[in-house]
Amino acid sequence: MEGHHCRAPGFDAGNPLAEANVRRAMWLTLVMMIVEITGGWWFNSMAVLADGWHMSSHALALGLSAFAYSFARRHARNRLYAFGTWKVEVLGGYSSALFLLGIAALMTFQSIERLRVPQAIHYDEAIAIAVVGLGVNLLCAWWLRGHHDHGHGHDHGHDHDHDHEQGHAHGRGHDHRHAHHEDLNVRSAYMHVLADAATSVLAIVALCGGLMWGAAWLDPVMGLVGAALVTVWAWGLLKDSGRVLLDAEMDAPVVAEIREVIEQGAVPARITDLHVWRVGRAKYAVVVSVSTPSAESADYFRRALSIHEELAHVTVEVARVPQESQPAAV
């Protein structure tokens, strides 16, 4: 048995533009948080004051995202992290999703409490501050809009020789939509901004309804609607980031591509063990054990896999077996 592996010096290039915009959104959210808390206290508006404290949790979550970017960038070349620091950003997204669920729970509790014990609302001042808060959230969403989805399709539509000496050419085109190649850290920041914008819109609707028709109950009801929306967004982010952290990647399109390259090539071979996991937004590591009756080396199979640019770290083990005793593929 022989093995060969290649190791790239860095698995993820980072996302400096997204990092800068997350920081901008964090500082603007902090300023708006201070305005809402001060305004709520000054105008004796519990609704605005509560929204200010609600915004403080979003500012904290944005700060967590910014910290994750900074930590990943500063330790990108630290040999302590065998496969780089990209998952620190994913961990930031996961933690931020937990914050969102906590915010949704708090919104639910406060809304139910206000349904039970209605409070007097200073509508004019509350509406004015809620409108300004919505403007801030929309501006932050504009900054982050281009970074929260890095899904892309890559097309392996070229003919490629796995080994020129063997004369084997693959003429198939692979067009896969790797929609999960996204920055989960900036997505979490984007979700926080959207959640805040949604609650601002619902608050404005409720406050306008209360001002014009005296329907004070609209305020807590819209709070419950907003809590449900935030819960749905947070749960989706929690599932996506959790999959990455748990290396649940064996259903990724690249796994089928690896099997095709090795098992449908010119050299008879079977995969007896295969492990694939993500080490960057669009980068994977693979460890594969191959059994073959041929004399080809592990380097042959590594070169064959090199046509897939998303494979940043490839380890191949080759076991020589007689033709008639080829084990079943896994």
Coordinates of N, CA and C in Angstrom, one line a residue, residues 13 34 62 78 84 111 114 121 126 129 156 163 191 200 205 212 214 219 273 276 293 296 304 316 320 323:
A13 N -9.4 32.2 1.2 CA -8.8 33.5 1.0 C -9.4 34.6 1.9
I34 N -28.0 53.4 20.7 CA -27.9 54.5 21.7 C -29.0 55.5 21.5
L62 N -23.4 41.3 15.6 CA -22.5 41.8 14.5 C -21.1 41.9 15.0
N78 N -1.4 30.2 11.1 CA -1.0 29.5 12.4 C -1.1 28.0 12.2
G84 N -6.7 25.3 8.6 CA -7.0 26.7 8.5 C -8.0 27.2 9.5
S111 N -44.1 40.3 23.9 CA -45.3 40.5 23.2 C -46.5 39.9 24.0
R114 N -47.3 42.1 27.0 CA -48.0 43.3 26.6 C -49.4 43.0 26.2
I121 N -48.6 54.0 24.9 CA -47.6 54.1 23.9 C -47.6 55.6 23.4
A126 N -42.5 57.3 19.0 CA -42.1 55.9 18.7 C -42.1 55.6 17.2
I129 N -38.8 57.3 15.6 CA -37.6 56.6 15.9 C -37.6 55.2 15.2
H156 N -17.3 21.8 -15.3 CA -16.2 21.1 -15.8 C -16.6 20.5 -17.1
D163 N -4.5 10.9 -17.4 CA -3.1 10.5 -17.6 C -2.8 10.4 -19.1
M191 N -28.8 38.2 8.3 CA -30.0 37.8 8.9 C -30.4 38.6 10.1
S200 N -38.8 46.3 12.6 CA -39.1 47.8 12.5 C -40.3 48.0 11.6
V205 N -46.1 49.4 11.3 CA -47.5 49.1 11.0 C -48.3 49.1 12.2
M212 N -54.0 55.5 14.5 CA -55.2 55.9 13.7 C -56.5 55.2 14.2
G214 N -56.7 53.2 17.2 CA -56.7 52.9 18.6 C -56.5 51.4 18.9
D219 N -49.6 46.1 18.4 CA -48.2 46.2 18.7 C -47.7 44.8 19.2
D273 N -12.7 3.4 0.7 CA -12.9 4.3 1.8 C -12.8 5.7 1.3
V276 N -14.8 13.2 2.8 CA -14.8 14.5 2.2 C -15.3 15.5 3.2
P293 N -5.8 -3.4 -9.5 CA -4.8 -4.4 -9.9 C -3.7 -3.8 -10.7
E296 N -0.4 1.5 -11.3 CA -0.4 3.0 -11.1 C -0.2 3.4 -9.7
A304 N -5.4 12.8 -11.4 CA -6.7 12.7 -12.0 C -7.7 13.6 -11.3
V316 N -4.4 10.2 -1.0 CA -4.8 9.0 -1.7 C -3.9 7.8 -1.2
R320 N -2.7 -2.7 -3.8 CA -2.7 -3.6 -5.0 C -3.4 -4.9 -4.7
Q323 N -6.8 -9.0 -10.0 CA -8.0 -8.6 -10.8 C -9.2 -9.3 -10.2

